[in-house]
CSV table of C-alpha atoms in Angstrom, one decimal:
chain,number,residue,atom,x,y,z
A,1,MET,CA,8.6,34.1,70.7
A,2,ARG,CA,5.7,36.4,71.0
A,3,ASP,CA,6.6,38.1,67.7
A,4,ILE,CA,6.9,34.8,66.0
A,5,GLU,CA,3.5,33.6,67.2
A,6,LEU,CA,1.9,37.0,66.4
A,7,TYR,CA,3.1,36.9,62.8
A,8,ARG,CA,2.1,33.3,62.4
A,9,HIS,CA,-1.4,34.4,63.1
A,10,LEU,CA,-1.2,37.6,61.0
A,11,LEU,CA,0.1,35.6,58.0
A,12,GLY,CA,-2.5,32.8,58.6
A,13,LEU,CA,0.2,30.2,58.3
A,14,GLU,CA,-0.7,26.6,58.9
A,15,GLN,CA,1.4,23.4,59.0
A,16,PRO,CA,3.8,22.6,57.6
A,17,TRP,CA,4.7,26.3,57.4
A,18,THR,CA,5.7,28.3,60.5
A,19,VAL,CA,7.4,31.6,61.3
A,20,THR,CA,11.1,31.2,62.4
A,21,LYS,CA,12.3,34.8,62.7
A,22,VAL,CA,11.0,38.3,62.9
A,23,ALA,CA,13.2,41.4,62.5
A,24,LEU,CA,11.9,44.9,63.2
A,25,ASP,CA,13.6,48.0,61.7
A,26,VAL,CA,12.0,51.1,63.3
A,27,LYS,CA,14.1,53.6,61.4
A,28,GLU,CA,13.1,52.1,58.0
A,29,GLN,CA,9.6,51.4,59.3
A,30,ARG,CA,9.9,47.8,58.1
A,31,VAL,CA,9.3,44.3,59.4
A,32,ASP,CA,10.9,41.2,57.9
A,33,VAL,CA,9.4,37.8,58.6
A,34,TRP,CA,11.1,34.5,57.7
A,35,VAL,CA,9.1,31.3,57.3
A,36,ASP,CA,10.2,27.7,57.0
A,37,HIS,CA,8.6,24.3,56.9
A,38,ALA,CA,9.0,21.0,58.7
A,39,GLU,CA,11.5,18.3,57.5
A,40,GLY,CA,10.7,15.0,55.8
A,41,LEU,CA,7.6,16.1,54.0
A,42,LYS,CA,6.2,15.2,50.7
A,43,TRP,CA,5.0,17.9,48.4
A,44,PRO,CA,2.4,17.9,45.6
A,45,CYS,CA,3.7,18.5,42.0
A,46,PRO,CA,2.0,21.8,41.0
A,47,ALA,CA,1.2,20.3,37.6
A,48,CYS,CA,-0.2,16.9,38.4
A,49,ALA,CA,-0.6,16.9,42.3
A,50,GLN,CA,1.6,13.8,42.6
A,51,GLU,CA,3.1,13.6,46.2
A,52,LEU,CA,6.9,13.8,45.9
A,53,PRO,CA,9.8,14.1,48.3
A,54,LEU,CA,11.7,17.4,48.5
A,55,TYR,CA,14.2,17.8,45.7
A,56,ASP,CA,15.8,21.1,46.8
A,57,HIS,CA,15.0,24.7,47.5
A,58,SER,CA,15.0,27.8,45.3
A,59,GLU,CA,17.0,30.8,46.5
A,60,GLU,CA,15.5,32.8,49.2
A,61,ARG,CA,12.9,35.3,48.0
A,62,ALA,CA,10.9,38.1,49.6
A,63,TRP,CA,7.2,39.0,49.1
A,64,ARG,CA,5.6,42.3,50.1
A,65,HIS,CA,2.8,41.6,52.5
A,66,LEU,CA,0.1,43.8,54.0
A,67,ASP,CA,1.5,46.5,56.3
A,68,SER,CA,1.5,45.6,60.0
A,69,CYS,CA,1.1,48.6,62.4
A,70,GLN,CA,1.9,50.9,59.4
A,71,PHE,CA,5.3,49.1,58.9
A,72,GLN,CA,6.1,47.6,55.5
A,73,THR,CA,6.1,43.9,56.0
A,74,LEU,CA,8.1,41.5,53.9
A,75,LEU,CA,7.8,37.7,54.0
A,76,HIS,CA,11.0,35.7,53.3
A,77,ALA,CA,11.3,32.0,52.4
A,78,ARG,CA,13.1,29.4,50.3
A,79,PRO,CA,10.4,27.8,48.2
A,80,PRO,CA,10.7,24.0,48.1
A,81,ARG,CA,11.0,22.2,44.7
A,82,VAL,CA,10.1,18.7,43.6
A,83,GLU,CA,11.3,16.5,40.7
A,84,CYS,CA,8.4,15.0,38.8
A,85,SER,CA,9.0,12.3,36.3
A,86,GLU,CA,6.5,13.8,33.9
A,87,HIS,CA,7.0,17.6,34.5
A,88,GLY,CA,10.6,17.8,35.7
A,89,VAL,CA,11.8,20.0,38.5
A,90,ARG,CA,9.0,22.4,39.7
A,91,GLN,CA,8.6,24.8,42.5
A,92,VAL,CA,5.7,23.8,44.8
A,93,ALA,CA,2.6,26.0,45.3
A,94,LEU,CA,3.0,28.4,48.2
A,95,PRO,CA,0.0,29.2,50.4
A,96,TRP,CA,0.7,33.0,50.5
A,97,ALA,CA,1.4,33.9,46.9
A,98,GLU,CA,0.8,32.9,43.3
A,99,PRO,CA,3.7,31.5,41.1
A,100,ARG,CA,6.2,34.2,40.1
A,101,ALA,CA,4.5,36.8,42.2
A,102,ARG,CA,6.5,39.5,44.0
A,103,PHE,CA,3.6,40.2,46.4
A,104,THR,CA,1.5,38.1,48.7
A,105,ALA,CA,-2.0,37.3,47.5
A,106,LEU,CA,-3.5,39.4,50.3
A,107,PHE,CA,-1.4,42.4,49.3
A,108,GLU,CA,-2.5,41.9,45.6
A,109,ARG,CA,-6.1,42.0,46.7
A,110,LEU,CA,-5.6,45.2,48.5
A,111,ALA,CA,-3.7,46.7,45.6
A,112,ILE,CA,-6.4,45.8,43.1
A,113,ASP,CA,-9.1,47.5,45.3
A,114,VAL,CA,-6.9,50.6,45.4
A,115,LEU,CA,-6.2,50.6,41.6
A,116,LEU,CA,-9.9,50.2,40.8
A,117,GLU,CA,-10.7,53.4,42.7
A,118,THR,CA,-7.8,55.6,41.8
A,119,SER,CA,-5.0,56.3,39.3
A,120,ILE,CA,-1.6,54.5,39.1
A,121,GLU,CA,0.1,57.6,40.5
A,122,ALA,CA,-2.2,57.8,43.5
A,123,ALA,CA,-1.9,54.0,44.1
A,124,THR,CA,1.9,54.3,44.3
A,125,ARG,CA,1.5,56.8,47.2
A,126,ILE,CA,-1.1,54.9,49.1
A,127,LEU,CA,0.6,51.5,48.7
A,128,ARG,CA,4.1,52.8,48.9
A,129,ILE,CA,5.2,51.0,45.8
A,130,SER,CA,6.8,52.2,42.5
A,131,TRP,CA,4.9,52.9,39.3
A,132,ASP,CA,6.4,49.8,37.7
A,133,GLU,CA,5.2,47.7,40.6
A,134,ALA,CA,1.7,49.1,40.5
A,135,TRP,CA,1.5,48.4,36.8
A,136,TYR,CA,2.9,44.9,37.3
A,137,LEU,CA,0.1,44.2,39.8
A,138,LEU,CA,-2.5,45.6,37.3
A,139,GLU,CA,-1.1,43.5,34.4
A,140,ARG,CA,-1.1,40.4,36.6
A,141,ALA,CA,-4.7,41.0,37.6
A,142,VAL,CA,-5.8,41.3,33.9
A,143,ARG,CA,-3.8,38.3,32.8
A,144,ARG,CA,-5.4,36.3,35.7
A,145,GLY,CA,-8.8,37.4,34.7
A,146,LEU,CA,-8.5,36.7,31.0
A,147,LEU,CA,-7.2,33.2,31.8
A,148,ALA,CA,-10.1,32.5,34.1
A,149,ARG,CA,-12.7,33.8,31.6
A,150,LYS,CA,-14.7,30.9,30.3
A,151,PRO,CA,-15.9,30.7,26.7
A,152,ARG,CA,-19.6,31.3,26.3
A,153,VAL,CA,-22.2,32.5,23.8
A,154,ARG,CA,-22.7,36.2,23.8
A,155,ALA,CA,-25.9,36.9,22.0
A,156,HIS,CA,-25.8,40.7,21.8
A,157,LEU,CA,-22.6,42.5,21.0
A,158,GLY,CA,-21.7,46.2,20.6
A,159,VAL,CA,-18.8,47.3,18.4
A,160,ASP,CA,-17.3,50.8,18.8
A,161,GLU,CA,-14.1,52.6,18.4
A,162,LYS,CA,-12.1,54.7,20.8
A,163,SER,CA,-9.1,57.0,20.2
A,164,PHE,CA,-6.2,56.4,22.6
A,165,ALA,CA,-3.6,58.9,21.3
A,166,LYS,CA,-3.2,61.8,18.9
A,167,ARG,CA,-3.0,61.6,15.2
A,168,TYR,CA,-6.1,59.5,14.8
A,169,ARG,CA,-4.9,56.4,16.5
A,170,TYR,CA,-7.9,54.2,17.4
A,171,ALA,CA,-8.8,51.0,19.1
A,172,THR,CA,-11.7,48.7,18.2
A,173,ILE,CA,-13.7,47.7,21.3
A,174,VAL,CA,-16.2,44.8,21.4
A,175,SER,CA,-18.7,44.8,24.3
A,176,ASP,CA,-21.2,42.3,25.7
A,177,LEU,CA,-24.4,44.4,25.8
A,178,GLU,CA,-26.1,42.1,28.2
A,179,GLU,CA,-23.3,41.9,30.7
A,180,GLY,CA,-22.1,45.5,30.2
A,181,GLU,CA,-18.5,44.5,29.9
A,182,VAL,CA,-15.7,44.8,27.3
A,183,VAL,CA,-14.8,41.4,25.8
A,184,TYR,CA,-12.2,42.4,23.2
A,185,VAL,CA,-9.8,45.2,22.4
A,186,GLU,CA,-7.6,45.5,19.3
A,187,ARG,CA,-5.6,48.3,17.7
A,188,ASP,CA,-6.9,50.3,14.7
A,189,ARG,CA,-10.5,50.3,13.3
A,190,LYS,CA,-9.9,48.1,10.3
A,191,LYS,CA,-11.8,45.0,9.2
A,192,GLU,CA,-8.8,43.0,10.5
A,193,SER,CA,-9.2,44.6,13.9
A,194,LEU,CA,-12.7,43.1,14.3
A,195,ASP,CA,-11.8,39.9,12.5
A,196,GLY,CA,-9.5,38.9,15.3
A,197,TYR,CA,-12.4,38.7,17.7
A,198,PHE,CA,-14.4,36.4,15.5
A,199,PHE,CA,-11.4,34.2,14.9
A,200,SER,CA,-11.1,33.7,18.7
A,201,LEU,CA,-14.7,32.3,18.9
A,202,THR,CA,-15.8,28.7,18.4
A,203,PRO,CA,-18.3,27.9,15.7
A,204,GLU,CA,-21.0,27.5,18.4
A,205,GLU,CA,-20.2,31.0,19.8
A,206,ARG,CA,-20.4,32.6,16.4
A,207,GLU,CA,-23.7,30.8,15.6
A,208,GLY,CA,-25.0,32.1,19.0
A,209,ILE,CA,-24.5,35.8,18.0
A,210,GLU,CA,-28.0,37.2,17.5
A,211,ALA,CA,-27.2,40.8,16.8
A,212,VAL,CA,-24.3,43.3,16.6
A,213,ALA,CA,-24.9,47.0,17.3
A,214,MET,CA,-22.5,49.4,15.6
A,215,ASP,CA,-22.2,52.6,13.7
A,216,MET,CA,-22.1,52.6,9.9
A,217,TRP,CA,-18.3,52.0,9.6
A,218,GLU,CA,-18.0,49.7,6.6
A,219,PRO,CA,-14.9,47.7,7.7
A,220,TYR,CA,-16.9,46.5,10.8
A,221,VAL,CA,-19.9,45.7,8.7
A,222,GLN,CA,-17.8,43.6,6.3
A,223,SER,CA,-16.2,41.7,9.2
A,224,VAL,CA,-19.6,40.8,10.7
A,225,ARG,CA,-21.0,39.7,7.3
A,226,ARG,CA,-17.9,37.6,6.8
A,227,HIS,CA,-17.7,35.8,10.1
A,228,VAL,CA,-21.2,35.8,11.7
A,229,PRO,CA,-23.8,33.3,10.2
A,230,ARG,CA,-26.5,35.3,8.4
A,231,GLY,CA,-24.4,38.4,9.2
A,232,GLU,CA,-26.6,40.7,7.0
A,233,GLU,CA,-29.5,40.0,9.3
A,234,ARG,CA,-27.4,40.5,12.5
A,235,VAL,CA,-26.1,44.0,11.9
A,236,VAL,CA,-28.1,46.6,13.7
A,237,PHE,CA,-27.0,50.2,13.1
A,238,ASP,CA,-27.2,52.2,16.3
A,239,ARG,CA,-30.2,54.5,16.3
A,240,PHE,CA,-28.3,57.1,18.3
A,241,HIS,CA,-25.5,57.1,15.8
A,242,VAL,CA,-28.0,57.7,13.0
A,243,MET,CA,-29.7,60.5,14.9
A,244,GLY,CA,-26.2,62.0,15.6
A,245,HIS,CA,-25.7,62.3,11.8
A,246,MET,CA,-29.1,64.0,11.6
A,247,ASN,CA,-28.3,66.4,14.4
A,248,LYS,CA,-25.1,67.4,12.5
A,249,ALA,CA,-27.2,68.0,9.4
A,250,VAL,CA,-29.5,70.3,11.3
A,251,ASP,CA,-26.5,72.3,12.7
A,252,GLN,CA,-25.0,72.6,9.2
A,253,VAL,CA,-28.3,74.0,7.9
A,254,ARG,CA,-28.4,76.4,10.8
A,255,ARG,CA,-24.9,77.7,10.2
A,256,ARG,CA,-25.4,78.3,6.5
A,257,GLU,CA,-28.7,80.0,7.1
A,258,ASN,CA,-27.3,82.1,9.9
A,259,GLU,CA,-24.5,83.3,7.7
A,260,GLU,CA,-27.0,84.3,5.0
A,261,LEU,CA,-29.2,86.1,7.5
A,262,ARG,CA,-26.4,88.0,9.2
A,263,GLU,CA,-25.3,89.4,5.8
A,264,THR,CA,-28.7,91.2,5.8
A,265,GLY,CA,-28.4,92.3,9.4
A,266,ASP,CA,-30.8,89.6,10.7
A,267,GLY,CA,-29.6,87.9,13.9
A,268,THR,CA,-32.6,85.6,14.4
A,269,LEU,CA,-30.5,82.5,14.5
A,270,THR,CA,-27.6,83.9,16.5
A,271,GLY,CA,-27.0,82.0,19.8
A,272,THR,CA,-29.6,79.3,18.9
A,273,LYS,CA,-27.3,76.4,18.2
A,274,HIS,CA,-28.1,74.2,21.2
A,275,LEU,CA,-31.9,74.8,20.9
A,276,TRP,CA,-32.1,72.9,17.6
A,277,LEU,CA,-30.2,70.0,19.0
A,278,TYR,CA,-32.8,69.3,21.8
A,279,ALA,CA,-35.4,66.7,21.3
A,280,ARG,CA,-38.9,68.2,21.6
A,281,GLU,CA,-39.6,66.7,25.0
A,282,ASN,CA,-36.2,67.7,26.4
A,283,LEU,CA,-36.3,71.4,25.6
A,284,PRO,CA,-35.9,73.4,28.9
A,285,ALA,CA,-39.0,75.3,29.9
A,286,ARG,CA,-37.1,78.6,29.9
A,287,HIS,CA,-36.6,78.3,26.1
A,288,GLU,CA,-40.1,77.2,25.1
A,289,GLU,CA,-41.4,80.6,24.1
A,290,ARG,CA,-38.4,81.7,22.0
A,291,PHE,CA,-38.2,78.3,20.4
A,292,THR,CA,-41.9,78.3,19.5
A,293,GLU,CA,-41.3,81.6,17.7
A,294,LEU,CA,-38.3,80.2,15.8
A,295,ARG,CA,-40.2,77.1,14.7
A,296,ARG,CA,-43.1,79.2,13.4
A,297,ALA,CA,-40.7,81.5,11.4
A,298,ASP,CA,-40.0,80.7,7.8
A,299,LEU,CA,-36.6,79.2,8.4
A,300,LYS,CA,-34.8,76.4,6.7
A,301,THR,CA,-33.4,75.4,10.0
A,302,ALA,CA,-36.9,74.9,11.4
A,303,ARG,CA,-37.7,72.6,8.5
A,304,ALA,CA,-34.5,70.6,9.1
A,305,TRP,CA,-35.4,70.3,12.8
A,306,GLY,CA,-38.9,69.1,12.0
A,307,LEU,CA,-37.4,66.4,9.7
A,308,LYS,CA,-35.0,65.4,12.5
A,309,GLU,CA,-37.8,65.0,15.0
A,310,ASN,CA,-39.9,63.1,12.5
A,311,LEU,CA,-37.0,60.7,11.8
A,312,ARG,CA,-36.9,59.8,15.5
A,313,ARG,CA,-40.3,58.1,15.1
A,314,LEU,CA,-38.7,55.5,12.8
A,315,TRP,CA,-37.8,53.4,15.9
A,316,GLU,CA,-41.1,53.8,17.8
A,317,PHE,CA,-43.6,51.7,15.8
A,318,MET,CA,-45.1,48.4,17.0
A,319,HIS,CA,-44.7,46.7,13.6
A,320,PRO,CA,-42.0,46.8,11.0
A,321,SER,CA,-44.5,47.4,8.2
A,322,SER,CA,-45.4,50.7,9.9
A,323,ALA,CA,-41.8,51.7,10.2
A,324,TRP,CA,-41.2,51.0,6.5
A,325,ARG,CA,-44.2,53.1,5.5
A,326,HIS,CA,-42.9,55.9,7.7
A,327,TRP,CA,-39.5,55.7,6.1
A,328,ARG,CA,-40.8,56.0,2.6
A,329,GLU,CA,-42.8,59.1,3.6
A,330,TRP,CA,-39.9,60.6,5.5
A,331,PHE,CA,-37.5,60.0,2.7
A,332,GLY,CA,-39.9,61.8,0.3
A,333,TRP,CA,-40.1,64.8,2.6
A,334,ALA,CA,-36.3,64.9,3.0
A,335,ILE,CA,-35.8,64.8,-0.8
A,336,ARG,CA,-38.3,67.6,-1.3
A,337,SER,CA,-36.8,69.7,1.4
A,338,LYS,CA,-33.8,70.5,-0.9
A,339,LEU,CA,-31.6,70.9,2.2
A,340,GLU,CA,-28.3,69.4,1.1
A,341,PRO,CA,-27.1,68.3,4.6
A,342,VAL,CA,-30.4,66.5,5.2
A,343,LEU,CA,-30.3,65.0,1.7
A,344,GLN,CA,-26.9,63.5,2.5
A,345,VAL,CA,-28.1,61.9,5.6
A,346,ALA,CA,-31.3,60.6,3.9
A,347,ARG,CA,-29.1,58.9,1.2
A,348,MET,CA,-26.7,57.5,3.8
A,349,ILE,CA,-29.6,55.9,5.7
A,350,ARG,CA,-31.1,54.6,2.5
A,351,SER,CA,-27.8,52.9,1.6
A,352,HIS,CA,-27.8,51.2,5.1
A,353,LEU,CA,-31.5,50.7,5.4
A,354,ARG,CA,-31.4,47.0,6.0
A,355,GLY,CA,-29.2,47.4,9.1
A,356,VAL,CA,-31.4,50.3,10.4
A,357,MET,CA,-34.6,48.2,10.1
A,358,ASN,CA,-33.0,45.2,11.7
A,359,PHE,CA,-33.8,47.0,14.9
A,360,TYR,CA,-37.3,45.6,14.7
A,361,ASP,CA,-35.9,42.0,14.8
A,362,HIS,CA,-33.2,42.9,17.4
A,363,PRO,CA,-34.2,46.0,19.4
A,364,ILE,CA,-30.7,46.8,20.7
A,365,THR,CA,-28.6,50.0,20.7
A,366,ASN,CA,-25.0,50.8,21.4
A,367,ALA,CA,-25.9,52.7,24.6
A,368,VAL,CA,-24.0,50.2,26.8
A,369,SER,CA,-20.9,50.6,24.6
A,370,GLU,CA,-21.2,54.4,24.8
A,371,GLY,CA,-21.4,54.1,28.6
A,372,LEU,CA,-18.3,52.0,28.6
A,373,ASN,CA,-16.7,54.5,26.3
A,374,SER,CA,-17.4,57.2,28.9
A,375,LYS,CA,-15.9,55.1,31.6
A,376,ILE,CA,-12.8,54.6,29.4
A,377,GLN,CA,-12.6,58.3,28.7
A,378,LYS,CA,-12.6,59.0,32.5
A,379,PHE,CA,-9.7,56.8,33.4
A,380,LYS,CA,-7.9,57.9,30.2
A,381,GLN,CA,-8.1,61.5,31.4
A,382,VAL,CA,-6.9,60.5,34.9
A,383,ALA,CA,-3.9,58.8,33.3
A,384,CYS,CA,-3.3,61.8,31.0
A,385,GLY,CA,-3.7,59.5,28.0
A,386,PHE,CA,-1.9,56.4,26.8
A,387,ARG,CA,0.9,56.4,24.3
A,388,ASN,CA,1.3,52.7,24.5
A,389,PHE,CA,-1.6,50.7,23.0
A,390,ASP,CA,-0.9,47.6,25.1
A,391,HIS,CA,-1.2,49.7,28.3
A,392,PHE,CA,-4.5,51.2,27.0
A,393,ARG,CA,-5.9,47.7,26.3
A,394,THR,CA,-4.8,46.4,29.7
A,395,ALA,CA,-6.4,49.4,31.5
A,396,ILE,CA,-9.7,48.8,29.6
A,397,TYR,CA,-9.8,45.1,30.6
A,398,PHE,CA,-9.0,46.0,34.2
A,399,HIS,CA,-11.7,48.6,34.6
A,400,CYS,CA,-14.3,47.5,32.1
A,401,GLY,CA,-13.7,43.8,31.4
A,402,GLY,CA,-15.9,42.3,34.1
A,403,LEU,CA,-12.9,40.0,35.0
A,404,GLN,CA,-12.2,38.1,38.1
A,405,LEU,CA,-9.1,40.1,39.0
A,406,TYR,CA,-8.3,38.8,42.5
A,407,PRO,CA,-5.9,36.0,43.3
A,408,VAL,CA,-7.0,33.1,45.4
A,409,THR,CA,-5.8,33.6,49.0
A,410,HIS,CA,-5.5,29.8,49.7
A,411,GLY,CA,-7.5,30.1,52.9
A,412,ILE,CA,-5.3,32.8,54.4
A,413,PRO,CA,-7.7,35.0,56.4
A,414,GLY,CA,-8.3,38.5,54.9
């Protein structure tokens, strides 16, 4: 009787449910608890809440609950069913678990907390469950969160790509830049990959999109132009992506020039790769003297670096007219430099100039998306990669989707 009363309190059961039996297996370190309900009750239909008499019971089932005194605890019951004239025979809602769950709601809450902090492999050891059970809990949490997510206007979006397996297999990831959460994941990085997100939106939601930050990947650009009202004005090419191209151009100039100098026995540029990639204000103090000498030398790399630093000013003006004037001057300098890698970047920017200058109407970047990408990379490494795209997508939503992952515990104390 003491055990029955103890577990009634541990499980937080209230009328009409009560504990009828407790079985302790010390050898197996397991406690089995059976619960039942009073007779002659009416139960609400889970679909319409109409009060109905008991129709019958489902077969006895067991739910894994929180451990008690380090013993695995399983709750056993025969769920009641009702016959509704509108919805047919349905199992009633249970206060300790969601429909079709294999674990109690409280155990799921604990499992989600563990899975958020560690890998699937580690979670199986902590929770004493199998890999399949851990992934089942993770998938349920994501499904629950996606169903609970309410449609709303997202003004500033970020579109990026992320590889999830070898052989150039990519996923398209759409992020809400204001909330810092992933809102959509689809395989590949095609126009159709991003189209799917816009198809899922209402006309009001598409109209509410003010700007989309992205790199200069043409399929994404075409998708935004096709689906977002005034899409040409909404595309904002990420400034850090543009500067990334310029950094690569500087490095290409350095490598070519270094090869030429080394053929004459000149090692001036040897070991200087990272110095040219620094922004002027970020150069470590210990390198200042050497880098000053390099910049004063008659080097093609020094000219490329100067053009790179000057290009950064394109996003720092107070008025768009000043930015346009700076662009025209910079482009002239780039053309006259006769440095082929720099010329390629200059022409690329010119062909995408509208999206670059849209920054002055919508001053956003893809920094939030890059931060989410780093988070994705971290749990991807912990998981040793994902061969299955669906698993990769589920993991992204779980860790980066900003979802309400937890089940309702129906008043059971936690």
